[in-house]
mmCIF file of C-alpha atoms in Angstrom:
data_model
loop_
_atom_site.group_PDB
_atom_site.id
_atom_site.type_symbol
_atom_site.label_atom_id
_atom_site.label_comp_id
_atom_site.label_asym_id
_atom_site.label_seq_id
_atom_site.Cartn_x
_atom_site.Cartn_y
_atom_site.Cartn_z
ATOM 1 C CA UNK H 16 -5.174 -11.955 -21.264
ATOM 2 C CA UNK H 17 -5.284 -9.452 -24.054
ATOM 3 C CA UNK H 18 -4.298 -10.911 -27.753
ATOM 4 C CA UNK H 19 -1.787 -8.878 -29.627
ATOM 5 C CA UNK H 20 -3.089 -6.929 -32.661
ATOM 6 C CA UNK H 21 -1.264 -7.917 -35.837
ATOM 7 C CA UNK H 22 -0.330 -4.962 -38.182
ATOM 8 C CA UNK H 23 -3.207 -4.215 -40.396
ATOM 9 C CA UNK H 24 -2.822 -4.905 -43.996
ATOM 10 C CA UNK H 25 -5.426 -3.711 -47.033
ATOM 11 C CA UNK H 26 -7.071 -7.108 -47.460
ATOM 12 C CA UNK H 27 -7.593 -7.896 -43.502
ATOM 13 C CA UNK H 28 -9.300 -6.110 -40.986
ATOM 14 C CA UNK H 29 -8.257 -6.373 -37.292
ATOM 15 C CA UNK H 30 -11.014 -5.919 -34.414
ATOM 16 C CA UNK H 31 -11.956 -6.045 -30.787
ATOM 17 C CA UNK H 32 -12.093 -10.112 -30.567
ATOM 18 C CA UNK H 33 -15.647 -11.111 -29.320
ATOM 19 C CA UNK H 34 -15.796 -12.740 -26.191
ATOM 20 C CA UNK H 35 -18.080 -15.458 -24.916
ATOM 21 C CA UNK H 36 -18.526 -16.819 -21.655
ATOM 22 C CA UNK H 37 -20.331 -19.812 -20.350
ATOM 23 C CA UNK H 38 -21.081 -21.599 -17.015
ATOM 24 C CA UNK H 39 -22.638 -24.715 -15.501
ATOM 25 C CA UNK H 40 -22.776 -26.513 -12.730
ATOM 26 C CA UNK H 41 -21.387 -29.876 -12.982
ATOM 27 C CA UNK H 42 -22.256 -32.607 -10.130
ATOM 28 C CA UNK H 43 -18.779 -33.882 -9.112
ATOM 29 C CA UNK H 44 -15.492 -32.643 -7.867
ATOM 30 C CA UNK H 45 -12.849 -30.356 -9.645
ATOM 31 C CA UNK H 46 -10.287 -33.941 -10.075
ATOM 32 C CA UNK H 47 -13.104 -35.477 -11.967
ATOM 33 C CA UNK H 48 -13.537 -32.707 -14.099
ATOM 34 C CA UNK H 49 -9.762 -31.858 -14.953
ATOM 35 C CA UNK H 50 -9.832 -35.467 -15.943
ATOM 36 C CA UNK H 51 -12.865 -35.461 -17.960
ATOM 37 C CA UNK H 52 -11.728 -32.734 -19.489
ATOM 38 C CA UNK H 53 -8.421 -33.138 -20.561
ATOM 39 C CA UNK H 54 -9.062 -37.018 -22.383
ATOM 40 C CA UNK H 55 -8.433 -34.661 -25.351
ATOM 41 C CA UNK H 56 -9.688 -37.007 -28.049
ATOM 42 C CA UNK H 57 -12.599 -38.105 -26.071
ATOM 43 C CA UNK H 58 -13.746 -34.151 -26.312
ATOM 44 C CA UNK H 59 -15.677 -35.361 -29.047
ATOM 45 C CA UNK H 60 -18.084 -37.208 -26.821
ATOM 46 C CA UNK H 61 -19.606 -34.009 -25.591
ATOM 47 C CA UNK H 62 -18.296 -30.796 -27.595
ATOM 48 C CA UNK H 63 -20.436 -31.642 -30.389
ATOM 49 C CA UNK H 64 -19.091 -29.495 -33.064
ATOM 50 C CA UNK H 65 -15.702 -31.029 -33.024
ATOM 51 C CA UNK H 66 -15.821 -33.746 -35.190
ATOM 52 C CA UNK H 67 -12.173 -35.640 -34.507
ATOM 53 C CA UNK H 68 -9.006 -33.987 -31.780
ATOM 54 C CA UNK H 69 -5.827 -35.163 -32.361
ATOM 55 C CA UNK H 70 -2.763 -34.804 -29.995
ATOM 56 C CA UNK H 71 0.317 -33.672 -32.045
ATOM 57 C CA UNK H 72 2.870 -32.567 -29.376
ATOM 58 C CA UNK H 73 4.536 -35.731 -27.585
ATOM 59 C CA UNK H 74 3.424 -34.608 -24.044
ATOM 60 C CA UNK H 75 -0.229 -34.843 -23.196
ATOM 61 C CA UNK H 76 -0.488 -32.610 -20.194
ATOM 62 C CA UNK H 77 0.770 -29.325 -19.200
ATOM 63 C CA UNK H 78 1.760 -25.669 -20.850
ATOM 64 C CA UNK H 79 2.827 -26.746 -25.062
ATOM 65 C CA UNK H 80 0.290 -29.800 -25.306
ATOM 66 C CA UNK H 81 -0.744 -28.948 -29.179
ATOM 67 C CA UNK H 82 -4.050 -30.594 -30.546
ATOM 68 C CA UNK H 83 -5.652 -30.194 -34.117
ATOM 69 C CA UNK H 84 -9.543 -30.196 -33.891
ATOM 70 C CA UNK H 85 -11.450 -30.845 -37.101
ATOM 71 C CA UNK H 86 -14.320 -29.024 -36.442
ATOM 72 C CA UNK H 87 -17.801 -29.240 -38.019
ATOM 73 C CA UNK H 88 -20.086 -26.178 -39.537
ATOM 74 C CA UNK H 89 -23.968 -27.590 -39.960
ATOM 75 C CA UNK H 90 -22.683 -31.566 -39.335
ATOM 76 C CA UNK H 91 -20.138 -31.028 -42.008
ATOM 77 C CA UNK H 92 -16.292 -31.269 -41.307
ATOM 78 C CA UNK H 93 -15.036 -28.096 -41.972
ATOM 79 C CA UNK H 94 -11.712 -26.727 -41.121
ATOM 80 C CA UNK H 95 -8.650 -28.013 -38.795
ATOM 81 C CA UNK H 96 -8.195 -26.043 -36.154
ATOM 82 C CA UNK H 97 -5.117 -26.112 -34.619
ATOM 83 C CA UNK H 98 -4.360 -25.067 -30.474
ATOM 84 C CA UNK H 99 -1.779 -24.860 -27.494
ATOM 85 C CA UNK H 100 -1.984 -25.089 -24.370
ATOM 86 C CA UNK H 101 -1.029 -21.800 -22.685
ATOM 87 C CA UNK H 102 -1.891 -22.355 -19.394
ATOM 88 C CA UNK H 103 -2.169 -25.233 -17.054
ATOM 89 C CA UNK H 104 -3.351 -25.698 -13.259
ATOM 90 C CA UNK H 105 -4.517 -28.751 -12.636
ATOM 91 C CA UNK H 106 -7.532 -29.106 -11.530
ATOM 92 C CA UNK H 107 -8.600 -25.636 -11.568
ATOM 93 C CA UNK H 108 -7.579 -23.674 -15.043
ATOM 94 C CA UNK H 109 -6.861 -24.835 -18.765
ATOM 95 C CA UNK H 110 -6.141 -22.235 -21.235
ATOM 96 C CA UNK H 111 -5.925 -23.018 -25.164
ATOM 97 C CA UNK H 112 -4.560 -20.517 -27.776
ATOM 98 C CA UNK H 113 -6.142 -20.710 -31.352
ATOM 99 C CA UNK H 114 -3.921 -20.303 -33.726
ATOM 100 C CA UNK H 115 -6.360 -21.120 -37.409
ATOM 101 C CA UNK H 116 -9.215 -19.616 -38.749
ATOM 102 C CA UNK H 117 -10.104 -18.815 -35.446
ATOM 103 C CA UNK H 118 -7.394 -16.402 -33.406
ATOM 104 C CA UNK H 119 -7.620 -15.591 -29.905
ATOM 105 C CA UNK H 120 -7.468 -17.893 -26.693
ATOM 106 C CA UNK H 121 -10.559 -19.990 -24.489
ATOM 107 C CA UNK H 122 -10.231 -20.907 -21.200
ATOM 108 C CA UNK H 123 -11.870 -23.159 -18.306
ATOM 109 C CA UNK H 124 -12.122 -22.849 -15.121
ATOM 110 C CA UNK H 125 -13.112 -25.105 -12.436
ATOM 111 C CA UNK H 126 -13.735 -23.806 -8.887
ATOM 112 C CA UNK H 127 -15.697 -25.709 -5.816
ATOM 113 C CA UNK H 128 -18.920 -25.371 -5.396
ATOM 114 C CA UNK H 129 -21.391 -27.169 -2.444
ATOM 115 C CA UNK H 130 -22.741 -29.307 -5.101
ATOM 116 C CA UNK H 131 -19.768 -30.003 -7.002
ATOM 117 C CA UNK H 132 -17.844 -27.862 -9.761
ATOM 118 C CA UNK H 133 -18.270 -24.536 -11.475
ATOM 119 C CA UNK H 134 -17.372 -24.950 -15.079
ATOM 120 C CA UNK H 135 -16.772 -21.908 -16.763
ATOM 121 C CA UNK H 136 -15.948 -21.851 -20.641
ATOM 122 C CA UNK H 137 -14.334 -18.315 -22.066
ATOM 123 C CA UNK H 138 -13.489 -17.577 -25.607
ATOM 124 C CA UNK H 139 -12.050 -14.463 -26.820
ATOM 125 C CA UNK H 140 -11.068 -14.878 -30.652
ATOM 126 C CA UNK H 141 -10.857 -12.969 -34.084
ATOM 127 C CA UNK H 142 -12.166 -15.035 -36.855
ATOM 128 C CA UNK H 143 -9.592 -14.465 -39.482
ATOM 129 C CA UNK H 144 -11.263 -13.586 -43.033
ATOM 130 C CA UNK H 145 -10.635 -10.988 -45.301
ATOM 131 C CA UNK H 146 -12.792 -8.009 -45.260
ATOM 132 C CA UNK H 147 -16.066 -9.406 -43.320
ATOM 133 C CA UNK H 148 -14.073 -11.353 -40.566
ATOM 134 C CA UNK H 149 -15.756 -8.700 -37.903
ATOM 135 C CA UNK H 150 -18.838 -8.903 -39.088
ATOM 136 C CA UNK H 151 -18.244 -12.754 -39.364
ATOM 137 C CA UNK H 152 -17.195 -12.721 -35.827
ATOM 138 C CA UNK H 153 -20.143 -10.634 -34.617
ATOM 139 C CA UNK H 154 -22.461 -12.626 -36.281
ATOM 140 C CA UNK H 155 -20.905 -16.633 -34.989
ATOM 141 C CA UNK H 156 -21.035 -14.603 -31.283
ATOM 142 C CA UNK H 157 -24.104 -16.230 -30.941
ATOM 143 C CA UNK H 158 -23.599 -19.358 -32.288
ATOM 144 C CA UNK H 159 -20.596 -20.166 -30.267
ATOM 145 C CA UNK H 160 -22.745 -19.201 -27.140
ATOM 146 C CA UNK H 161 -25.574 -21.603 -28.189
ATOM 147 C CA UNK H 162 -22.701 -24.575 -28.624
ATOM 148 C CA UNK H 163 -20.510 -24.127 -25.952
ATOM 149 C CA UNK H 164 -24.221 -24.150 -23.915
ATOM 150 C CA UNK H 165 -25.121 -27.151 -25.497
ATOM 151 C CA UNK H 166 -21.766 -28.590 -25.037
ATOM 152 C CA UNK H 167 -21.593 -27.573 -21.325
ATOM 153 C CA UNK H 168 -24.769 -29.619 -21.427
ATOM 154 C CA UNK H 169 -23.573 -32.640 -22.961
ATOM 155 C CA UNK H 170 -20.215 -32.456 -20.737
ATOM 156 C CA UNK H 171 -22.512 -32.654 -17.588
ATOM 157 C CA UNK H 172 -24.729 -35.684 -19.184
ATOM 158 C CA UNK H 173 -21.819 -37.789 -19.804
ATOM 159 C CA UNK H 174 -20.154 -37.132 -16.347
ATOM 160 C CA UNK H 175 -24.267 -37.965 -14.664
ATOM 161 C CA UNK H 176 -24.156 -40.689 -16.508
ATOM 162 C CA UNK H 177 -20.424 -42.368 -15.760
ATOM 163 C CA UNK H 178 -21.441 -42.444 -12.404
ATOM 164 C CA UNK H 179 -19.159 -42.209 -9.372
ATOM 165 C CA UNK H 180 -15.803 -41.693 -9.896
ATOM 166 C CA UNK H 181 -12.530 -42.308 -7.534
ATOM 167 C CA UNK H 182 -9.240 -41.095 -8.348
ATOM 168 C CA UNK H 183 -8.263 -44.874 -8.342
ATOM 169 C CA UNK H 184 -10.588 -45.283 -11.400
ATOM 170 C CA UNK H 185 -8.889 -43.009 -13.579
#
């Protein structure tokens, strides 16, 4: 999915958007994921830089579903960053569009493996700041690795530690 380039302007400076892309293997089936997944306020629990998600469109699932994340720079809130759902196919692909600070789109997707689920995490964004937003971007590349890891990480601790889970349970 490519991201449309806006026209460039003397105090902004367009480039590539940097992409990131993390996976994990997660001990339980796709259903259980998809659900884990998309509690959106309970995304807290194990994305660790997002300090509160709100839901602000009426309908909770599918393509439109808009959230506000407050996320957090060094344990501080930060910024709100607001998203939509862009894509939706339950249980095996979720894709957000970013549309603060942060430009661009993430996805996740969730395909079978023999021990469970494949979780893969992609973001492709354009940090949005005047002059040095490239070389802002280039430079948070590797700190959005390093906490979608660690959130991956988290993610698979908190499903571990649930326990077994029936579609009757949810």
């Amino acid at each position: 999915m490519a991201l449309p380039r806006p026209p460039s302007t003397p105090s902004v400076r367009w480039r590539e958007p940097v992409t990131v892309e993390r996976s994990i293997e997660l001990p339980c089936g796709q259903a259980e994921v998809w659900e884990v997944l998309t509690r959106w306020e309970r995304q807290v629990d194990w994305m660790l830089d997002a300090d509160e998600i709100v839901v602000r469109s009426e309908q909770r699932s599918g393509v439109g579903v808009r959230i506000d994340v407050r996320t957090r720079l060094f344990q501080i809130p930060a910024f709100i960053e607001p998203m939509e759902v862009i894509a939706w196919d339950p249980p095996r692909c979720l894709g957000i569009a970013h549309g603060g600070l942060v430009r661009g789109h993430g996805s996740w997707v969730l395909s079978a493996t023999e021990g469970g689920t494949r979780f893969t995490w992609t973001e492709e964004v354009v940090l949005r700041l005047p002059v040095v937003g490239a070389f802002a971007a280039a430079i948070y590349a590797p700190v959005m690795r390093v906490l979608m890891g660690r959130a991956q990480r988290h993610l698979r601790r908190l499903i571990i530690a649930s326990g077994p889970w029936t579609a009757a349970a949810a």
